[in-house]
Short mmCIF file of C-alpha atoms and ligand atoms in Angstrom, two decimals:
data_model
loop_
_atom_site.label_atom_id
_atom_site.label_comp_id
_atom_site.label_asym_id
_atom_site.label_seq_id
_atom_site.Cartn_x
_atom_site.Cartn_y
_atom_site.Cartn_z
CA UNK J 1 60.67 -100.57 -38.28
CA UNK J 2 60.35 -101.67 -34.61
CA UNK J 3 58.20 -99.59 -32.77
CA UNK J 4 59.47 -96.11 -31.61
CA UNK J 5 58.67 -94.56 -28.25
CA UNK J 6 58.20 -90.83 -27.52
CA UNK J 7 60.62 -91.38 -24.80
CA UNK J 8 63.13 -93.71 -23.59
CA UNK J 9 65.81 -94.50 -20.95
CA UNK J 10 69.47 -95.11 -22.14
CA UNK J 11 71.20 -97.75 -20.16
CA UNK J 12 74.87 -98.79 -20.80
CA UNK J 13 76.94 -101.40 -19.56
CA UNK J 14 78.72 -98.70 -17.03
CA UNK J 15 75.12 -98.20 -15.60
CA UNK J 16 74.49 -102.22 -15.12
CA UNK J 17 78.22 -102.35 -13.50
CA UNK J 18 77.53 -99.85 -11.12
CA UNK J 19 74.40 -100.72 -9.88
CA UNK J 20 76.02 -104.44 -9.44
CA UNK J 21 78.81 -103.44 -7.43
CA UNK J 22 76.31 -101.52 -5.22
CA UNK J 23 74.38 -104.76 -4.98
CA UNK J 24 77.36 -106.37 -3.36
CA UNK J 25 78.82 -103.36 -1.23
CA UNK J 26 77.92 -102.54 2.61
CA UNK J 27 74.93 -100.47 2.10
CA UNK J 28 72.12 -101.03 -0.51
CA UNK J 29 70.54 -97.83 1.06
CA UNK J 30 71.57 -94.94 3.46
CA UNK J 31 74.94 -95.44 2.25
CA UNK J 32 77.80 -93.31 0.50
CA UNK J 33 76.43 -93.40 -2.97
CA UNK J 34 73.32 -91.25 -1.89
CA UNK J 35 75.68 -88.49 -0.77
CA UNK J 36 77.96 -88.64 -4.02
CA UNK J 37 74.85 -88.64 -6.21
CA UNK J 38 73.72 -85.56 -4.42
CA UNK J 39 76.98 -83.49 -4.08
CA UNK J 40 77.52 -84.42 -7.94
CA UNK J 41 74.17 -83.58 -9.13
CA UNK J 42 74.49 -80.10 -6.84
CA UNK J 43 77.55 -79.53 -8.92
CA UNK J 44 76.37 -80.11 -12.41
CA UNK J 45 73.04 -77.75 -11.85
CA UNK J 46 75.26 -75.30 -9.27
CA UNK J 47 73.34 -75.17 -6.26
CA UNK J 48 74.52 -75.54 -3.26
CA UNK J 49 72.73 -78.11 -1.47
CA UNK J 50 70.88 -81.34 -3.03
CA UNK J 51 68.61 -83.59 -1.53
CA UNK J 52 67.82 -86.95 -3.27
CA UNK J 53 64.44 -88.38 -2.58
CA UNK J 54 62.49 -91.32 -3.75
CA UNK J 55 60.37 -89.67 -6.62
CA UNK J 56 60.11 -85.94 -7.96
CA UNK J 57 56.62 -86.09 -5.96
CA UNK J 58 57.97 -86.58 -3.07
CA UNK J 59 60.19 -84.02 -3.54
CA UNK J 60 57.71 -81.51 -4.27
CA UNK J 61 55.46 -82.53 -1.40
CA UNK J 62 58.64 -82.07 0.87
CA UNK J 63 59.14 -78.42 -0.84
CA UNK J 64 56.03 -77.20 0.17
CA UNK J 65 55.91 -78.26 3.75
CA UNK J 66 59.68 -77.26 4.32
CA UNK J 67 58.26 -73.85 2.89
CA UNK J 68 55.52 -74.02 5.50
CA UNK J 69 52.61 -74.27 3.33
CA UNK J 70 49.54 -74.12 5.67
CA UNK J 71 46.19 -75.37 5.02
CA UNK J 72 44.16 -73.19 2.83
CA UNK J 73 47.16 -70.89 1.67
CA UNK J 74 47.39 -70.37 -1.93
CA UNK J 75 49.91 -71.23 -4.89
CA UNK J 76 49.92 -70.77 -8.36
CA UNK J 77 51.04 -72.98 -11.26
CA UNK J 78 50.43 -73.72 -14.67
CA UNK J 79 47.63 -76.35 -16.00
CA UNK J 80 50.19 -77.91 -18.39
CA UNK J 81 52.18 -79.60 -16.48
CA UNK J 82 52.07 -83.28 -15.17
CA UNK J 83 49.40 -83.35 -11.86
CA UNK J 84 52.06 -83.74 -9.15
CA UNK J 85 53.37 -80.02 -9.58
CA UNK J 86 49.79 -79.01 -8.82
CA UNK J 87 49.07 -81.88 -6.38
CA UNK J 88 52.20 -81.07 -3.81
CA UNK J 89 49.91 -77.93 -2.79
CA UNK J 90 46.73 -80.25 -2.18
CA UNK J 91 49.06 -82.64 -0.09
CA UNK J 92 49.80 -79.92 2.46
CA UNK J 93 45.63 -78.95 2.20
CA UNK J 94 46.46 -75.50 0.08
CA UNK J 95 44.78 -74.57 -2.79
CA UNK J 96 45.81 -74.45 -6.45
CA UNK J 97 45.60 -71.57 -8.67
CA UNK J 98 46.17 -71.90 -12.10
CA UNK J 99 47.53 -69.31 -14.44
CA UNK J 100 47.50 -69.56 -18.22
CA UNK J 101 50.47 -70.32 -20.22
CA UNK J 102 51.96 -68.55 -23.08
CA UNK J 103 50.75 -69.17 -26.55
CA UNK J 104 54.38 -69.90 -28.18
CA UNK J 105 56.40 -71.31 -25.53
CA UNK J 106 53.45 -73.23 -23.57
CA UNK J 107 55.14 -72.45 -20.02
CA UNK J 108 53.70 -70.53 -17.60
CA UNK J 109 53.07 -66.67 -18.52
CA UNK J 110 54.12 -64.09 -16.53
CA UNK J 111 51.73 -61.80 -17.71
CA UNK J 112 48.87 -64.25 -16.79
CA UNK J 113 50.59 -64.95 -13.06
CA UNK J 114 50.86 -60.88 -12.53
CA UNK J 115 46.98 -60.41 -13.61
CA UNK J 116 45.90 -63.16 -11.28
CA UNK J 117 48.02 -61.82 -8.33
CA UNK J 118 47.02 -58.05 -9.01
CA UNK J 119 43.48 -59.34 -9.09
CA UNK J 120 43.42 -60.28 -5.19
CA UNK J 121 44.22 -58.20 -1.80
CA UNK J 122 47.79 -58.69 -0.62
CA UNK J 123 49.04 -61.60 0.88
CA UNK J 124 46.63 -63.62 -0.63
CA UNK J 125 49.08 -66.23 -2.30
CA UNK J 126 51.99 -67.71 -0.88
CA UNK J 127 53.79 -69.08 -3.83
CA UNK J 128 54.27 -69.87 -7.36
CA UNK J 129 55.44 -73.05 -8.75
CA UNK J 130 56.70 -72.67 -12.50
CA UNK J 131 57.46 -75.76 -14.94
CA UNK J 132 60.45 -75.54 -16.96
CA UNK J 133 58.01 -77.45 -19.56
CA UNK J 134 59.43 -79.83 -22.25
CA UNK J 135 62.75 -78.55 -21.14
CA UNK J 136 62.19 -75.13 -21.81
CA UNK J 137 63.94 -72.61 -19.01
CA UNK J 138 61.50 -70.63 -17.46
CA UNK J 139 62.75 -66.92 -16.77
CA UNK J 140 62.99 -67.31 -13.21
CA UNK J 141 64.49 -63.81 -13.02
CA UNK J 142 61.35 -62.08 -13.92
CA UNK J 143 59.38 -64.62 -11.98
CA UNK J 144 61.65 -63.80 -9.16
CA UNK J 145 61.07 -59.86 -9.73
CA UNK J 146 57.30 -60.46 -9.32
CA UNK J 147 57.86 -62.88 -6.50
CA UNK J 148 59.59 -60.31 -4.67
CA UNK J 149 57.01 -57.70 -5.14
CA UNK J 150 54.28 -60.05 -3.50
CA UNK J 151 56.62 -61.55 -0.83
CA UNK J 152 56.10 -64.90 -2.85
CA UNK J 153 58.33 -67.97 -2.83
CA UNK J 154 59.39 -70.05 -5.85
CA UNK J 155 59.62 -73.79 -6.44
CA UNK J 156 61.10 -74.28 -10.03
CA UNK J 157 59.41 -77.59 -11.12
CA UNK J 158 62.85 -78.63 -13.20
CA UNK J 159 61.77 -82.36 -13.78
CA UNK J 160 61.87 -81.66 -17.27
CA UNK J 161 65.00 -79.78 -17.30
CA UNK J 162 68.23 -81.15 -16.13
CA UNK J 163 70.80 -79.19 -18.57
CA UNK J 164 68.91 -76.50 -19.51
CA UNK J 165 69.62 -73.13 -18.92
CA UNK J 166 68.98 -69.25 -19.52
CA UNK J 167 70.82 -66.37 -19.80
CA UNK J 168 69.71 -63.72 -17.16
CA UNK J 169 69.84 -59.84 -17.57
CA UNK J 170 73.29 -59.46 -16.32
CA UNK J 171 74.56 -61.74 -19.12
CA UNK J 172 74.70 -64.82 -16.73
CA UNK J 173 74.25 -68.35 -17.74
CA UNK J 174 71.55 -69.81 -15.33
CA UNK J 175 71.38 -73.86 -14.95
CA UNK J 176 67.86 -74.97 -14.45
CA UNK J 177 67.65 -75.91 -10.72
CA UNK J 178 70.53 -73.69 -9.30
CA UNK J 179 68.15 -71.85 -7.26
CA UNK J 180 69.55 -68.41 -8.12
CA UNK J 181 66.32 -67.17 -8.12
CA UNK J 182 63.84 -69.85 -7.25
CA UNK J 183 63.81 -71.01 -3.44
CA UNK J 184 63.97 -74.50 -4.42
CA UNK J 185 64.55 -76.61 -7.61
CA UNK J 186 62.75 -80.24 -8.08
CA UNK J 187 63.81 -83.08 -10.97
CA UNK J 188 62.75 -86.40 -11.56
CA UNK J 189 64.56 -89.71 -12.23
CA UNK J 190 61.64 -91.56 -13.89
CA UNK J 191 62.66 -93.70 -17.19
CA UNK J 192 61.07 -91.42 -19.44
CA UNK J 193 62.89 -87.84 -18.00
CA UNK J 194 66.88 -87.38 -19.02
CA UNK J 195 68.28 -89.44 -16.23
CA UNK J 196 66.78 -92.79 -15.04
CA UNK J 197 66.57 -94.36 -11.57
CA UNK J 198 64.05 -96.44 -12.50
CA UNK J 199 62.06 -94.14 -9.42
CA UNK J 200 64.07 -91.21 -8.19
CA UNK J 201 64.09 -87.23 -7.72
CA UNK J 202 66.30 -84.53 -6.37
CA UNK J 203 65.71 -81.38 -4.51
CA UNK J 204 67.91 -78.60 -5.02
CA UNK J 205 68.57 -75.27 -3.02
CA UNK J 206 70.85 -72.39 -1.44
CA UNK J 207 69.19 -72.50 1.71
CA UNK J 208 71.06 -74.06 4.46
CA UNK J 209 67.79 -73.87 6.46
CA UNK J 210 65.60 -75.61 3.89
CA UNK J 211 68.33 -77.78 3.18
CA UNK J 212 68.23 -79.46 6.63
CA UNK J 213 64.25 -79.02 6.85
CA UNK J 214 64.40 -81.06 3.52
CA UNK J 215 66.69 -83.52 4.84
CA UNK J 216 65.13 -83.96 8.22
CA UNK J 217 61.51 -84.56 6.73
CA UNK J 218 62.75 -86.94 4.01
CA UNK J 219 63.75 -89.25 7.01
CA UNK J 220 60.83 -89.42 9.19
CA UNK J 221 62.05 -86.01 11.02
CA UNK J 222 64.82 -88.40 13.02
CA UNK J 223 68.02 -86.86 14.18
CA UNK J 224 70.95 -87.46 15.95
CA UNK J 225 71.93 -83.40 15.98
CA UNK J 226 70.91 -80.68 18.27
CA UNK J 227 68.69 -83.21 20.49
CA UNK J 228 67.24 -82.03 23.35
CA UNK J 229 68.66 -84.86 25.65
CA UNK J 230 71.40 -87.53 24.79
CA UNK J 231 71.11 -90.99 26.51
CA UNK J 232 74.07 -92.55 24.61
CA UNK J 233 75.13 -93.94 21.36
CA UNK J 234 71.90 -95.23 20.30
CA UNK J 235 70.08 -92.15 20.76
CA UNK J 236 68.34 -90.31 18.53
CA UNK J 237 65.03 -87.70 18.74
CA UNK J 238 62.09 -87.51 16.36
CA UNK J 239 61.66 -84.05 16.36
CA UNK J 240 58.91 -83.10 13.61
CA UNK J 241 56.68 -85.29 11.66
CA UNK J 242 58.22 -86.79 8.41
CA UNK J 243 58.42 -89.66 6.09
CA UNK J 244 60.16 -92.19 4.59
CA UNK J 245 61.00 -90.55 1.09
CA UNK J 246 64.61 -91.68 0.74
CA UNK J 247 66.53 -92.91 -2.41
CA UNK J 248 68.46 -96.11 -2.43
CA UNK J 249 72.16 -96.42 -2.86
CA UNK J 250 71.25 -98.69 -6.17
CA UNK J 251 69.04 -96.12 -7.44
CA UNK J 252 71.95 -93.68 -6.62
CA UNK J 253 74.89 -95.73 -8.02
CA UNK J 254 72.68 -95.60 -11.54
CA UNK J 255 72.03 -91.92 -11.12
CA UNK J 256 75.46 -90.95 -11.05
CA UNK J 257 76.52 -92.69 -13.96
CA UNK J 258 73.23 -91.46 -15.68
CA UNK J 259 74.17 -88.10 -14.41
CA UNK J 260 77.24 -88.07 -16.19
CA UNK J 261 75.94 -88.94 -19.69
CA UNK J 262 73.41 -86.10 -19.26
CA UNK J 263 75.30 -83.15 -21.27
CA UNK J 264 76.04 -85.61 -23.90
CA UNK J 265 72.34 -86.65 -24.06
CA UNK J 266 71.15 -83.09 -24.17
CA UNK J 267 73.03 -82.32 -26.98
CA UNK J 268 71.81 -85.35 -28.80
CA UNK J 269 68.32 -84.05 -27.64
CA UNK J 270 69.24 -80.90 -29.37
CA UNK J 271 70.01 -82.10 -32.75
CA UNK J 272 66.78 -84.43 -33.03
CA UNK J 273 65.03 -80.89 -32.49
CA UNK J 274 66.88 -78.95 -35.03
CA UNK J 275 65.95 -81.54 -37.50
CA UNK J 276 62.37 -81.82 -36.54
CA UNK J 277 62.38 -78.18 -36.78
CA UNK J 278 64.15 -77.59 -40.20
CA UNK J 279 61.69 -80.21 -41.61
CA UNK J 280 58.36 -78.47 -40.17
CA UNK J 281 59.24 -74.92 -40.39
CA UNK J 282 56.53 -73.00 -42.26
CA UNK J 283 54.62 -76.12 -42.36
CA UNK J 284 53.93 -76.97 -38.39
CA UNK J 285 53.97 -75.08 -35.32
CA UNK J 286 56.37 -76.20 -32.98
CA UNK J 287 57.13 -74.60 -29.09
CA UNK J 288 59.22 -71.82 -29.70
CA UNK J 289 62.10 -71.17 -27.65
CA UNK J 290 62.84 -67.58 -26.15
CA UNK J 291 66.33 -65.92 -27.32
CA UNK J 292 69.03 -66.56 -24.81
CA UNK J 293 68.09 -69.89 -23.48
CA UNK J 294 69.02 -73.71 -24.13
CA UNK J 295 66.24 -76.05 -24.01
CA UNK J 296 67.08 -79.72 -22.45
CA UNK J 297 64.72 -81.33 -24.88
CA UNK J 298 62.77 -83.56 -22.74
CA UNK J 299 59.77 -83.39 -25.00
CA UNK J 300 59.43 -81.93 -28.84
CA UNK J 301 56.03 -80.65 -29.08
CA UNK J 302 53.95 -79.84 -32.27
CA UNK J 303 50.27 -78.40 -32.63
CA UNK J 304 48.07 -79.92 -35.24
CA UNK J 305 44.40 -79.29 -35.96
CA UNK J 306 43.78 -83.39 -36.86
CA UNK J 307 45.86 -84.20 -33.66
CA UNK J 308 43.70 -87.22 -32.83
CA UNK J 309 43.88 -88.62 -36.49
CA UNK J 310 47.69 -87.77 -36.40
CA UNK J 311 48.04 -89.91 -33.11
CA UNK J 312 46.30 -92.79 -34.34
CA UNK J 313 47.91 -92.74 -37.90
CA UNK J 314 51.03 -92.74 -36.03
CA UNK J 315 50.25 -95.70 -34.02
CA UNK J 316 49.33 -97.77 -37.26
CA UNK J 317 52.96 -97.37 -38.17
CA UNK J 318 54.68 -97.95 -34.80
CA UNK J 319 55.45 -94.48 -33.61
CA UNK J 320 53.79 -94.21 -30.12
CA UNK J 321 53.63 -90.45 -29.36
CA UNK J 322 52.17 -89.11 -26.09
CA UNK J 323 49.96 -85.87 -25.30
CA UNK J 324 51.65 -83.29 -22.69
CA UNK J 325 49.40 -82.72 -20.91
CA UNK J 326 45.64 -82.82 -20.62
CA UNK J 327 45.12 -79.31 -18.46
CA UNK J 328 45.36 -80.43 -14.79
CA UNK J 329 42.50 -78.43 -13.98
CA UNK J 330 40.24 -80.41 -16.12
CA UNK J 331 41.17 -83.68 -14.73
CA UNK J 332 38.04 -85.30 -13.01
CA UNK J 333 39.70 -84.68 -9.41
CA UNK J 334 40.24 -81.13 -9.91
CA UNK J 335 36.71 -80.51 -11.27
CA UNK J 336 35.03 -82.33 -8.19
CA UNK J 337 36.62 -79.64 -6.24
CA UNK J 338 35.79 -76.95 -8.28
CA UNK J 339 37.95 -76.06 -11.22
CA UNK J 340 35.70 -77.20 -14.21
CA UNK J 341 35.02 -73.89 -15.48
CA UNK J 342 38.47 -72.10 -15.14
CA UNK J 343 38.98 -69.66 -17.94
CA UNK J 344 42.47 -70.76 -19.29
CA UNK J 345 41.95 -70.28 -22.89
CA UNK J 346 45.51 -70.64 -24.19
CA UNK J 347 46.00 -74.10 -22.14
CA UNK J 348 42.74 -75.46 -23.48
CA UNK J 349 43.23 -74.40 -26.93
CA UNK J 350 46.69 -75.74 -26.66
CA UNK J 351 45.76 -79.16 -25.41
CA UNK J 352 43.23 -79.62 -28.44
CA UNK J 353 46.62 -79.42 -30.88
CA UNK J 354 49.34 -80.71 -28.89
CA UNK J 355 51.50 -83.98 -29.56
CA UNK J 356 54.98 -85.06 -28.59
CA UNK J 357 56.98 -86.82 -31.19
CA UNK J 358 59.65 -89.28 -30.01
CA UNK J 359 62.79 -87.61 -28.65
CA UNK J 360 65.48 -89.32 -26.73
CA UNK J 361 69.24 -89.88 -27.19
CA UNK J 362 69.40 -92.96 -28.93
CA UNK J 363 66.52 -92.02 -31.69
CA UNK J 364 68.57 -92.88 -34.78
CA UNK J 365 68.65 -90.59 -37.52
CA UNK J 366 67.07 -93.38 -39.64
CA UNK J 367 64.31 -93.25 -37.17
CA UNK J 368 63.66 -89.59 -36.96
CA UNK J 369 63.31 -89.57 -40.86
CA UNK J 370 60.68 -92.19 -40.37
CA UNK J 371 58.78 -90.23 -37.94
CA UNK J 372 59.11 -86.99 -39.95
CA UNK J 373 57.77 -88.65 -43.15
CA UNK J 374 54.91 -90.01 -41.56
CA UNK J 375 53.84 -86.85 -39.93
CA UNK J 376 54.23 -84.89 -42.77
CA UNK J 377 52.55 -86.94 -45.19
CA UNK J 378 49.33 -86.99 -42.59
CA UNK J 379 49.38 -83.27 -41.92
CA UNK J 380 50.28 -82.07 -45.49
CA UNK J 381 48.58 -84.94 -47.14
CA UNK J 382 51.85 -85.55 -48.92
C1 PLP Y 401 57.56 -86.62 -14.13
C2 PLP Y 401 56.99 -85.18 -13.49
C3 PLP Y 401 56.82 -85.27 -12.16
C4 PLP Y 401 56.71 -85.96 -11.10
O1 PLP Y 401 57.92 -87.00 -11.18
P1 PLP Y 401 58.06 -88.41 -10.59
O2 PLP Y 401 59.49 -88.59 -10.43
O3 PLP Y 401 57.65 -89.39 -11.37
O4 PLP Y 401 57.34 -88.28 -9.04
C5 PLP Y 401 56.54 -83.79 -11.93
N1 PLP Y 401 56.34 -82.59 -12.48
C6 PLP Y 401 56.86 -82.88 -13.73
C7 PLP Y 401 56.78 -81.53 -14.65
C8 PLP Y 401 57.32 -83.79 -14.23
O5 PLP Y 401 57.27 -84.32 -15.65
#
């Protein structure tokens, strides 16, 4: 058996052709492919605007700036996420506060978030960054209600979930990142995620004001619109301090062909998840999906008592699993700024047992059967 990773990109001939074609076109960057990718992505998730960026971490950074996070202001997120979901708050000089996760779905707990907010004076927090962890859509309608009670903004970190959706209380299907309940949505195009651009990210929003701010910050804060003076055709103004967080046309061309395959990829991911669940039900705990939602399945996570043993055993059989994630508040940087003894019991408990099994559209049935067999063999001793 060749080695089986936990996640892997899927590149076809049409992806290669699209990139090669862009290489001989007029624009390698700042050309038409970027806008085309943005428009198609916005349409796919059902958001009004999309801003392509060089990675999701940059997207998160711009999102907190566009939402006007100031030094010392406080934002709540989950410890069970990639560090960037929290780091973006630190980039702007803000304070990260962690609420705990749900025991069965592993996503940020609404109740834990509510308790944290209500334990502090009004105005203490500015925003919440829930994460559609492993591809499982957060119930953003519920988070929006909570956020509205306390005047908070919401950034949906949807890096795991393009194509995921939940059904709200009105029976409406809500695609991850459509921003009907969040202010901003964030996606990543790192190759382990659904859509591979090498590096890349997308910010979605329905607010024209946020859109304009994000687009300006992405490219140095430089504009040719609404200028205070105009000296001629060459003239531009730098109206605020921005960055170069642009995505290239080469990457956007790849993003466009990758996006076209995403719906199919998510269907395949769900088939793989169904096969895992069928094999593990009653034997091994796996991520539980709330009713009325469709998991985009970036990951398939199980919990086992002898996790390290399983991880090492699978490696010796060429199966390369991963752990998602080491709780962010326990990372040395966060410990060094005082988070060491945060009392996040469920997150720490979850971390001691979690392991992500191979999950990607080109995983074959035969490979999956092999993975299942090895997992059951170690966990059940059969
Ligand atoms: C991958 C990931 C990011 C960062 O994405 P990059 O494109 O690598 O910057 C942020 N949040 C979550 C939840 C992620 O999984």
